[in-house]
Tab-separated table of C-alpha atoms and ligand atoms in Angstrom:
chain	number	residue	atom	x	y	z
A	15	MET	CA	91.388	-11.962	-115.594
A	16	ALA	CA	93.109	-14.432	-117.840
A	17	LEU	CA	94.044	-14.882	-121.461
A	18	ILE	CA	92.553	-18.120	-122.672
A	19	VAL	CA	92.825	-19.823	-126.034
A	20	GLN	CA	89.777	-21.998	-126.672
A	21	LYS	CA	89.795	-24.555	-129.463
A	22	PHE	CA	86.556	-26.082	-130.713
A	23	GLY	CA	86.670	-29.190	-132.914
A	24	GLY	CA	84.540	-30.161	-135.880
A	25	THR	CA	81.600	-31.680	-133.995
A	26	SER	CA	81.439	-28.659	-131.679
A	27	VAL	CA	80.916	-26.402	-134.697
A	28	GLY	CA	79.057	-29.014	-136.774
A	29	SER	CA	75.908	-26.914	-137.318
A	30	VAL	CA	74.802	-23.298	-137.126
A	31	GLU	CA	72.976	-24.154	-133.926
A	32	ARG	CA	76.148	-25.510	-132.368
A	33	ILE	CA	78.159	-22.529	-133.507
A	34	GLU	CA	75.626	-20.365	-131.664
A	35	GLN	CA	76.081	-22.530	-128.584
A	36	VAL	CA	79.837	-22.051	-128.845
A	37	ALA	CA	79.282	-18.294	-129.102
A	38	ALA	CA	77.200	-18.403	-125.916
A	39	LYS	CA	79.969	-20.282	-124.159
A	40	VAL	CA	82.650	-17.831	-125.306
A	41	LYS	CA	80.434	-14.955	-124.192
A	42	LYS	CA	80.271	-16.410	-120.674
A	43	PHE	CA	84.038	-16.366	-120.346
A	44	ARG	CA	84.172	-12.871	-121.783
A	45	ASP	CA	81.559	-11.668	-119.332
A	46	ASN	CA	83.870	-12.973	-116.587
A	47	GLY	CA	86.504	-10.563	-117.848
A	48	ASP	CA	88.757	-13.058	-119.618
A	49	ASP	CA	90.446	-12.288	-122.928
A	50	ILE	CA	89.552	-14.970	-125.429
A	51	VAL	CA	91.123	-16.220	-128.623
A	52	VAL	CA	89.086	-18.951	-130.283
A	53	VAL	CA	90.481	-21.499	-132.717
A	54	VAL	CA	88.029	-23.548	-134.742
A	55	SER	CA	88.100	-26.588	-136.993
A	56	ALA	CA	85.978	-27.036	-140.083
A	57	MET	CA	82.388	-28.202	-139.546
A	58	SER	CA	82.445	-31.970	-138.974
A	59	GLY	CA	82.741	-33.925	-142.206
A	60	GLU	CA	83.680	-30.863	-144.221
A	61	THR	CA	87.418	-31.587	-144.559
A	62	ASN	CA	86.620	-35.123	-145.730
A	63	ARG	CA	84.077	-33.780	-148.191
A	64	LEU	CA	86.635	-31.424	-149.676
A	65	ILE	CA	89.273	-34.132	-149.959
A	66	ASP	CA	86.730	-36.373	-151.709
A	67	LEU	CA	86.047	-33.631	-154.243
A	68	ALA	CA	89.732	-33.366	-155.048
A	69	LYS	CA	90.012	-37.137	-155.385
A	70	GLN	CA	87.326	-37.064	-158.045
A	71	ILE	CA	89.806	-35.156	-160.183
A	72	SER	CA	92.954	-37.004	-159.250
A	73	ASP	CA	94.000	-39.854	-156.968
A	74	GLN	CA	96.909	-37.741	-155.903
A	75	PRO	CA	95.860	-34.109	-155.945
A	76	VAL	CA	98.642	-31.548	-156.219
A	77	PRO	CA	99.482	-30.829	-152.549
A	78	ARG	CA	99.578	-27.067	-152.948
A	79	GLU	CA	96.114	-26.962	-154.515
A	80	LEU	CA	94.717	-29.440	-152.021
A	81	ASP	CA	95.785	-27.083	-149.228
A	82	VAL	CA	94.158	-24.114	-150.982
A	83	MET	CA	90.943	-26.095	-150.939
A	84	VAL	CA	90.879	-27.912	-147.589
A	85	SER	CA	91.765	-24.716	-145.754
A	86	THR	CA	88.393	-23.285	-146.816
A	87	GLY	CA	86.557	-25.460	-144.288
A	88	GLU	CA	87.988	-23.499	-141.395
A	89	GLN	CA	87.446	-20.185	-143.181
A	90	VAL	CA	83.706	-20.825	-143.154
A	91	THR	CA	83.567	-21.586	-139.440
A	92	ILE	CA	85.619	-18.574	-138.321
A	93	ALA	CA	83.263	-16.241	-140.153
A	94	LEU	CA	80.141	-17.967	-138.839
A	95	LEU	CA	81.422	-17.907	-135.270
A	96	ALA	CA	82.435	-14.239	-135.497
A	97	MET	CA	78.935	-13.437	-136.802
A	98	ALA	CA	77.334	-15.446	-133.999
A	99	LEU	CA	79.418	-13.609	-131.398
A	100	ILE	CA	78.598	-10.197	-132.825
A	101	LYS	CA	74.926	-11.166	-132.857
A	102	VAL	CA	74.989	-11.752	-129.077
A	103	GLY	CA	76.795	-8.482	-128.498
A	104	VAL	CA	80.382	-9.664	-128.304
A	105	PRO	CA	82.744	-7.698	-130.546
A	106	ALA	CA	84.633	-10.255	-132.590
A	107	VAL	CA	86.884	-10.531	-135.610
A	108	SER	CA	87.963	-13.553	-137.630
A	109	TYR	CA	91.349	-14.288	-139.207
A	110	THR	CA	92.649	-16.981	-141.514
A	111	GLY	CA	96.101	-18.395	-140.831
A	112	ASN	CA	97.477	-16.190	-143.561
A	113	GLN	CA	95.880	-13.061	-142.082
A	114	VAL	CA	97.298	-13.688	-138.623
A	115	ARG	CA	100.529	-14.744	-140.218
A	116	ILE	CA	100.984	-18.208	-138.896
A	117	HIS	CA	104.290	-18.907	-140.622
A	118	THR	CA	104.967	-22.518	-141.527
A	119	ASP	CA	107.416	-24.466	-143.626
A	120	SER	CA	106.316	-25.505	-147.122
A	121	ALA	CA	105.454	-29.148	-146.408
A	122	HIS	CA	101.915	-29.073	-147.796
A	123	GLY	CA	99.545	-31.318	-145.888
A	124	LYS	CA	101.899	-31.674	-142.917
A	125	ALA	CA	103.419	-28.244	-142.449
A	126	ARG	CA	105.125	-27.252	-139.220
A	127	ILE	CA	104.531	-23.920	-137.546
A	128	LEU	CA	107.721	-21.859	-137.450
A	129	GLN	CA	106.536	-18.602	-135.959
A	130	ILE	CA	103.368	-16.596	-135.300
A	131	ASP	CA	102.943	-12.828	-135.593
A	132	ALA	CA	100.755	-12.072	-132.629
A	133	GLN	CA	100.597	-8.251	-132.851
A	134	ASN	CA	97.256	-8.079	-134.684
A	135	ILE	CA	95.680	-10.418	-132.196
A	136	ARG	CA	97.067	-8.471	-129.244
A	137	ARG	CA	95.741	-5.232	-130.689
A	138	ASP	CA	92.262	-6.720	-131.094
A	139	LEU	CA	92.290	-8.134	-127.576
A	140	GLU	CA	93.269	-4.747	-126.202
A	141	ALA	CA	90.373	-3.217	-128.123
A	142	GLY	CA	88.066	-5.682	-126.361
A	143	ARG	CA	87.455	-8.038	-129.257
A	144	VAL	CA	87.288	-11.793	-129.244
A	145	VAL	CA	89.646	-13.071	-131.937
A	146	VAL	CA	88.551	-16.104	-133.944
A	147	VAL	CA	91.366	-17.891	-135.781
A	148	ALA	CA	91.168	-20.646	-138.386
A	149	GLY	CA	92.858	-23.812	-137.155
A	150	PHE	CA	94.840	-26.232	-139.268
A	151	GLN	CA	96.333	-23.658	-141.636
A	152	GLY	CA	99.245	-21.337	-142.135
A	153	VAL	CA	101.274	-19.666	-144.825
A	154	ASP	CA	104.787	-20.391	-146.071
A	155	GLU	CA	107.534	-17.945	-146.951
A	156	GLN	CA	106.301	-17.621	-150.533
A	157	GLY	CA	102.760	-16.879	-149.381
A	158	ASN	CA	101.339	-20.314	-150.215
A	159	ILE	CA	98.561	-21.610	-148.003
A	160	THR	CA	99.654	-24.656	-146.023
A	161	THR	CA	97.853	-27.106	-143.727
A	162	LEU	CA	99.219	-28.864	-140.668
A	163	GLY	CA	97.909	-32.403	-141.062
A	164	ARG	CA	94.620	-33.964	-139.982
A	165	GLY	CA	93.532	-32.867	-136.538
A	166	GLY	CA	95.915	-29.917	-136.868
A	167	SER	CA	93.643	-27.346	-135.248
A	168	ASP	CA	94.758	-28.640	-131.849
A	169	THR	CA	98.283	-27.640	-132.787
A	170	THR	CA	97.131	-24.206	-133.947
A	171	GLY	CA	95.464	-23.695	-130.569
A	172	VAL	CA	98.538	-24.687	-128.609
A	173	ALA	CA	100.902	-22.691	-130.833
A	174	LEU	CA	98.766	-19.573	-130.450
A	175	ALA	CA	98.616	-20.067	-126.692
A	176	ALA	CA	102.419	-20.349	-126.634
A	177	ALA	CA	102.890	-17.262	-128.836
A	178	LEU	CA	100.461	-15.198	-126.756
A	179	LYS	CA	101.725	-16.634	-123.452
A	180	ALA	CA	98.140	-17.519	-122.655
A	181	ASP	CA	97.227	-18.728	-119.196
A	182	GLU	CA	95.580	-21.841	-120.571
A	183	CYS	CA	94.755	-23.568	-123.832
A	184	GLN	CA	91.358	-25.220	-123.600
A	185	ILE	CA	90.525	-27.957	-126.074
A	186	TYR	CA	86.759	-28.437	-126.302
A	187	THR	CA	85.665	-31.760	-127.699
A	188	ASP	CA	82.987	-34.458	-127.466
A	189	VAL	CA	84.396	-36.100	-124.331
A	190	ASP	CA	84.600	-34.488	-120.900
A	191	GLY	CA	88.277	-35.219	-120.341
A	192	VAL	CA	91.006	-37.817	-120.437
A	193	TYR	CA	90.049	-41.121	-118.852
A	194	THR	CA	92.015	-43.758	-116.978
A	195	THR	CA	91.222	-46.020	-119.918
A	196	ASP	CA	88.642	-46.339	-122.684
A	197	PRO	CA	85.230	-46.243	-120.939
A	198	ARG	CA	83.852	-48.501	-123.673
A	199	VAL	CA	86.127	-51.244	-122.390
A	200	VAL	CA	86.002	-50.502	-118.678
A	201	ALA	CA	82.708	-49.078	-117.442
A	202	LYS	CA	84.446	-48.021	-114.227
A	203	ALA	CA	86.985	-45.843	-116.031
A	204	GLN	CA	87.316	-42.414	-114.406
A	205	ARG	CA	88.016	-38.957	-115.691
A	206	LEU	CA	91.450	-37.789	-114.587
A	207	ASP	CA	91.649	-34.356	-112.974
A	208	ARG	CA	95.184	-34.014	-114.207
A	209	ILE	CA	97.841	-35.832	-116.142
A	210	THR	CA	101.378	-34.864	-117.170
A	211	PHE	CA	102.398	-34.179	-120.776
A	212	GLU	CA	104.651	-37.205	-120.694
A	213	GLU	CA	101.828	-39.475	-119.561
A	214	MET	CA	99.453	-37.963	-122.077
A	215	LEU	CA	101.909	-38.645	-124.894
A	216	GLU	CA	102.124	-42.268	-123.839
A	217	MET	CA	98.356	-42.507	-123.581
A	218	ALA	CA	97.793	-40.722	-126.891
A	219	SER	CA	100.313	-42.706	-128.891
A	220	LEU	CA	98.753	-45.842	-127.504
A	221	GLY	CA	95.297	-45.096	-128.714
A	222	SER	CA	93.440	-42.617	-126.499
A	223	LYS	CA	92.812	-40.305	-129.392
A	224	VAL	CA	91.574	-37.250	-127.572
A	225	LEU	CA	94.271	-34.887	-128.765
A	226	GLN	CA	96.603	-34.650	-131.709
A	227	ILE	CA	99.971	-35.961	-130.492
A	228	ARG	CA	101.853	-33.096	-132.064
A	229	ALA	CA	99.784	-30.635	-130.086
A	230	VAL	CA	100.682	-32.356	-126.820
A	231	GLU	CA	104.375	-32.353	-127.745
A	232	PHE	CA	104.171	-28.689	-128.606
A	233	ALA	CA	102.385	-27.862	-125.354
A	234	GLY	CA	104.984	-29.779	-123.362
A	235	LYS	CA	107.857	-28.058	-125.109
A	236	TYR	CA	106.478	-24.586	-124.443
A	237	SER	CA	104.875	-25.408	-121.077
A	238	VAL	CA	101.396	-24.403	-122.216
A	239	PRO	CA	98.856	-25.651	-119.666
A	240	LEU	CA	96.340	-27.625	-121.677
A	241	ARG	CA	92.827	-28.563	-120.619
A	242	VAL	CA	90.501	-31.009	-122.334
A	243	LEU	CA	86.819	-30.233	-121.767
A	244	HIS	CA	83.402	-31.174	-123.099
A	245	SER	CA	82.018	-28.564	-125.476
A	246	PHE	CA	78.486	-28.559	-124.163
A	247	GLN	CA	78.637	-30.025	-120.656
A	248	GLU	CA	79.867	-28.232	-117.571
A	249	GLY	CA	82.842	-29.705	-115.764
A	250	PRO	CA	86.507	-29.174	-114.983
A	251	GLY	CA	87.818	-31.515	-117.695
A	252	THR	CA	91.376	-32.804	-117.477
A	253	LEU	CA	94.371	-30.516	-117.008
A	254	ILE	CA	97.567	-31.579	-118.763
A	255	THR	CA	100.640	-30.051	-117.131
A	256	LEU	CA	104.358	-30.379	-116.535
A	257	ASP	CA	103.692	-30.525	-112.856
A	258	GLU	CA	104.486	-33.775	-111.084
A	259	GLU	CA	104.456	-32.217	-107.640
A	260	ASP	CA	101.405	-33.971	-106.350
A	261	SER	CA	102.349	-37.316	-107.763
A	262	MET	CA	103.056	-38.640	-104.258
A	263	GLU	CA	99.367	-38.511	-103.568
A	264	GLN	CA	98.291	-39.615	-107.001
A	265	PRO	CA	97.799	-43.237	-107.835
A	266	ILE	CA	101.002	-44.862	-109.079
A	267	ILE	CA	99.424	-45.561	-112.426
A	268	SER	CA	97.465	-42.851	-114.225
A	269	GLY	CA	96.009	-44.975	-116.956
A	270	ILE	CA	95.878	-48.161	-118.963
A	271	ALA	CA	96.442	-47.728	-122.678
A	272	PHE	CA	96.047	-50.368	-125.338
A	273	ASN	CA	96.537	-50.853	-129.017
A	274	ARG	CA	95.140	-53.405	-131.429
A	275	ASP	CA	97.009	-52.057	-134.439
A	276	GLU	CA	100.204	-54.021	-134.146
A	277	ALA	CA	101.450	-57.324	-135.530
A	278	LYS	CA	104.368	-59.468	-134.458
A	279	LEU	CA	107.193	-60.813	-136.599
A	280	THR	CA	109.742	-63.388	-135.441
A	281	ILE	CA	112.860	-64.644	-137.143
A	282	ARG	CA	114.139	-67.897	-135.642
A	283	GLY	CA	117.501	-69.574	-135.592
A	284	VAL	CA	119.495	-66.487	-136.458
A	285	PRO	CA	123.292	-67.048	-136.368
A	286	ASP	CA	124.402	-65.149	-133.261
A	287	THR	CA	127.036	-62.838	-134.685
A	288	PRO	CA	127.729	-59.116	-134.324
A	289	GLY	CA	125.646	-56.997	-136.660
A	290	VAL	CA	122.714	-59.376	-136.858
A	291	ALA	CA	120.161	-56.970	-135.368
A	292	PHE	CA	121.213	-54.398	-137.915
A	293	LYS	CA	120.931	-56.901	-140.760
A	294	ILE	CA	117.399	-57.724	-139.673
A	295	LEU	CA	116.095	-54.230	-138.950
A	296	GLY	CA	118.094	-52.313	-141.572
A	297	PRO	CA	115.961	-53.434	-144.535
A	298	ILE	CA	112.805	-52.980	-142.449
A	299	SER	CA	113.581	-49.347	-141.694
A	300	SER	CA	114.775	-48.732	-145.269
A	301	ALA	CA	111.264	-49.747	-146.329
A	302	ASN	CA	109.896	-47.099	-143.939
A	303	VAL	CA	108.297	-49.704	-141.712
A	304	GLU	CA	108.250	-48.446	-138.159
A	305	VAL	CA	109.234	-50.905	-135.459
A	306	ASP	CA	107.803	-50.659	-131.970
A	307	MET	CA	108.796	-53.358	-129.464
A	308	ILE	CA	111.915	-55.467	-129.998
A	309	VAL	CA	112.991	-58.600	-128.146
A	310	GLN	CA	116.103	-60.640	-128.821
A	311	ASN	CA	116.583	-63.876	-126.920
A	312	VAL	CA	119.764	-64.907	-125.186
A	313	ALA	CA	121.636	-67.173	-127.571
A	314	HIS	CA	121.900	-70.893	-127.073
A	315	ASP	CA	123.371	-73.327	-129.650
A	316	ASN	CA	124.880	-70.214	-131.263
A	317	THR	CA	121.587	-69.058	-132.684
A	318	THR	CA	119.068	-66.575	-131.420
A	319	ASP	CA	115.426	-65.599	-131.978
A	320	PHE	CA	114.512	-62.031	-132.776
A	321	THR	CA	110.973	-60.678	-132.432
A	322	PHE	CA	109.540	-57.238	-133.116
A	323	THR	CA	106.205	-55.557	-133.690
A	324	VAL	CA	105.088	-53.337	-136.559
A	325	HIS	CA	101.843	-51.621	-137.484
A	326	ARG	CA	99.355	-54.137	-138.834
A	327	ASN	CA	99.232	-52.274	-142.153
A	328	ASP	CA	102.944	-52.994	-142.559
A	329	TYR	CA	102.671	-56.656	-141.648
A	330	GLN	CA	102.695	-58.201	-145.142
A	331	ASN	CA	105.470	-55.937	-146.282
A	332	GLY	CA	107.516	-56.657	-143.149
A	333	LEU	CA	106.973	-60.405	-143.514
A	334	GLN	CA	108.281	-60.415	-147.074
A	335	ILE	CA	111.336	-58.360	-146.199
A	336	LEU	CA	112.076	-60.616	-143.245
A	337	GLU	CA	111.783	-63.752	-145.363
A	338	SER	CA	114.332	-62.480	-147.798
A	339	THR	CA	116.627	-61.454	-144.916
A	340	ALA	CA	116.254	-64.946	-143.437
A	341	ARG	CA	117.486	-66.515	-146.670
A	342	GLU	CA	120.404	-64.117	-146.821
A	343	ILE	CA	121.681	-64.642	-143.288
A	344	GLY	CA	120.769	-68.306	-143.047
A	345	ALA	CA	118.098	-68.058	-140.361
A	346	ARG	CA	115.880	-71.088	-139.743
A	347	GLU	CA	112.385	-69.639	-140.193
A	348	VAL	CA	110.124	-66.598	-140.080
A	349	ILE	CA	106.777	-66.569	-138.324
A	350	GLY	CA	104.220	-63.855	-137.874
A	351	ASP	CA	101.131	-63.185	-135.806
A	352	THR	CA	98.509	-60.494	-136.291
A	353	ASP	CA	96.247	-61.585	-133.438
A	354	ILE	CA	98.082	-59.638	-130.786
A	355	ALA	CA	97.381	-56.589	-128.709
A	356	LYS	CA	99.586	-54.308	-126.671
A	357	VAL	CA	98.543	-53.231	-123.201
A	358	SER	CA	100.449	-50.606	-121.233
A	359	ILE	CA	100.305	-49.181	-117.769
A	360	VAL	CA	101.350	-45.537	-117.721
A	361	GLY	CA	102.245	-43.303	-114.802
A	362	VAL	CA	104.941	-40.939	-113.559
A	363	GLY	CA	104.325	-42.470	-110.120
A	364	MET	CA	106.342	-45.474	-111.314
A	365	ARG	CA	109.512	-43.463	-110.881
A	366	SER	CA	109.158	-43.497	-107.134
A	367	HIS	CA	107.568	-46.905	-106.645
A	368	ALA	CA	109.219	-50.299	-106.981
A	369	GLY	CA	107.454	-53.471	-107.992
A	370	VAL	CA	105.023	-51.922	-110.426
A	371	ALA	CA	105.873	-54.319	-113.252
A	372	SER	CA	105.541	-57.381	-111.062
A	373	ARG	CA	102.169	-56.165	-109.852
A	374	MET	CA	101.132	-55.927	-113.493
A	375	PHE	CA	102.403	-59.429	-114.281
A	376	GLU	CA	100.668	-60.811	-111.199
A	377	ALA	CA	97.336	-59.346	-112.277
A	378	LEU	CA	97.696	-60.895	-115.731
A	379	ALA	CA	98.822	-64.232	-114.296
A	380	LYS	CA	95.718	-64.369	-112.102
A	381	GLU	CA	93.622	-64.186	-115.267
A	382	ASN	CA	95.808	-66.809	-116.940
A	383	ILE	CA	96.884	-64.382	-119.635
A	384	ASN	CA	100.188	-65.265	-121.272
A	385	ILE	CA	102.671	-62.443	-121.834
A	386	GLN	CA	104.485	-62.694	-125.154
A	387	MET	CA	106.697	-59.624	-125.026
A	388	ILE	CA	107.565	-56.973	-122.453
A	389	SER	CA	109.051	-53.527	-122.772
A	390	THR	CA	109.529	-50.819	-120.191
A	391	SER	CA	110.368	-47.155	-120.002
A	392	GLU	CA	110.633	-44.842	-117.042
A	393	ILE	CA	106.893	-44.223	-116.923
A	394	LYS	CA	105.447	-47.175	-118.814
A	395	VAL	CA	105.337	-50.972	-118.874
A	396	SER	CA	103.933	-52.577	-122.018
A	397	VAL	CA	103.113	-56.192	-122.747
A	398	VAL	CA	102.030	-57.976	-125.879
A	399	ILE	CA	99.295	-60.560	-125.360
A	400	GLU	CA	96.885	-62.560	-127.458
A	401	GLU	CA	94.289	-60.168	-128.844
A	402	LYS	CA	91.295	-62.081	-127.536
A	403	TYR	CA	92.375	-61.371	-123.943
A	404	LEU	CA	92.742	-57.636	-124.444
A	405	GLU	CA	89.565	-56.481	-122.711
A	406	LEU	CA	90.032	-58.909	-119.841
A	407	ALA	CA	93.600	-57.692	-119.367
A	408	VAL	CA	92.650	-54.019	-119.378
A	409	ARG	CA	89.884	-54.624	-116.841
A	410	ALA	CA	92.108	-56.705	-114.577
A	411	LEU	CA	94.842	-54.063	-114.617
A	412	HIS	CA	92.381	-51.235	-114.064
A	413	THR	CA	91.219	-52.996	-110.909
A	414	ALA	CA	94.684	-54.098	-109.769
A	415	PHE	CA	95.998	-50.543	-109.899
A	416	GLU	CA	92.967	-49.189	-108.049
A	417	LEU	CA	91.690	-47.071	-110.895
A	418	ASP	CA	88.083	-48.289	-110.753
A	419	ALA	CA	85.518	-45.634	-109.941
A	420	PRO	CA	83.897	-46.170	-106.518
A	421	ALA	CA	80.629	-48.101	-106.761
A	422	GLY	CA	77.717	-45.938	-107.803
A	423	THR	CA	79.796	-43.170	-109.360
A	424	ALA	CA	80.534	-44.748	-112.733
A	425	GLU	CA	78.971	-42.932	-115.660
B	27	LIG	N1	89.593	-29.813	-140.212
B	27	LIG	C1	90.855	-30.486	-140.062
B	27	LIG	C2	90.631	-31.991	-140.043
B	27	LIG	O1	89.506	-32.453	-140.155
B	27	LIG	C3	91.611	-30.032	-138.876
B	27	LIG	C4	90.990	-30.359	-137.541
B	27	LIG	O2	89.833	-30.746	-137.443
B	27	LIG	O3	91.674	-30.186	-136.526
B	27	LIG	O4	91.558	-32.737	-139.932
B	28	LIG	MG1	89.529	-32.597	-135.130
């Protein structure tokens, strides 16, 4: 007997029929003797529809009122799911974030959960009920409805699991787990049985958008075992844990992540004096432009080159700022490039294995792919390459690190 929090996303509750399928699934777990708390998103498309309505009144709707409205999407699904459960003989009760008392700060549209009153839920579980909770929403100290940011139901699920000390938080979605890389790029990508929180964060921030990043951070912080599963297919999914114990037997690299959303900016012929990096990046960060990779060359002839990457949406802005900085500090020129991509190998196994980076560079060299920038962390090596070689690079690395599914097993 376990206490499980199950979160179902928008597509999983996208129609009445699907909600009934979810009810059947929940019933199965219940029949096994597990205690179940379900967290649901709004029906797919509903949150967007509501936001569109608000935008017809104002380009920038008042955040408090927007939250009052967008939180209704989840209120509909909790009631429908509770009804569907009761219809198949499972006692169930639904709660909004306010009714549970999911306390958040007052940052409408991106509120953070501060604390959850779990007594009501515990009482219902003890009485044999399945508890259905609205994701994505909470209430601030003044009683205002708040929402947690797009995709926030994942965070609700994890936070509830932490508050209830659940045995597992299961995230049901439209994929059957976390893959070694995007299966649309590499047909031989494989579902991972397990991955660590740290690895998942690297994979998620690099573009494998299975889970809201905040939810993974939250789960890591509170050690909530998290499992990603397909809503309507059977299978073990992917378990995300703290546990690195078995990493000796795991492949060194867990996955290949990539990102096409970055652009590169270079300032050339910068006088090599103390404080120059600050002079270059200060104005960039003041403009709220986030910088990812940074490379500064070793100086020769008393000048240096400085290159960094930003999100592509910030490219024009960054370029303009850099040009004005160049004039100020007397740098030679500014150049930019949007046709780049970042490819990363990710794995906790790197900690105990030498030569991982060189194996990566060798695989890229064999394909004649030029590396423009490199950065490393304890569990990741990233390179920037020309965008047109992205798919080739990901495939080559997937093979080089022995992640390809055995012949005949690829889906
Ligand atoms: N319904 C919200 C959204 O679409 C929250 C969620 O789906 O997790 O962003
Ligand atoms: Mg979602």
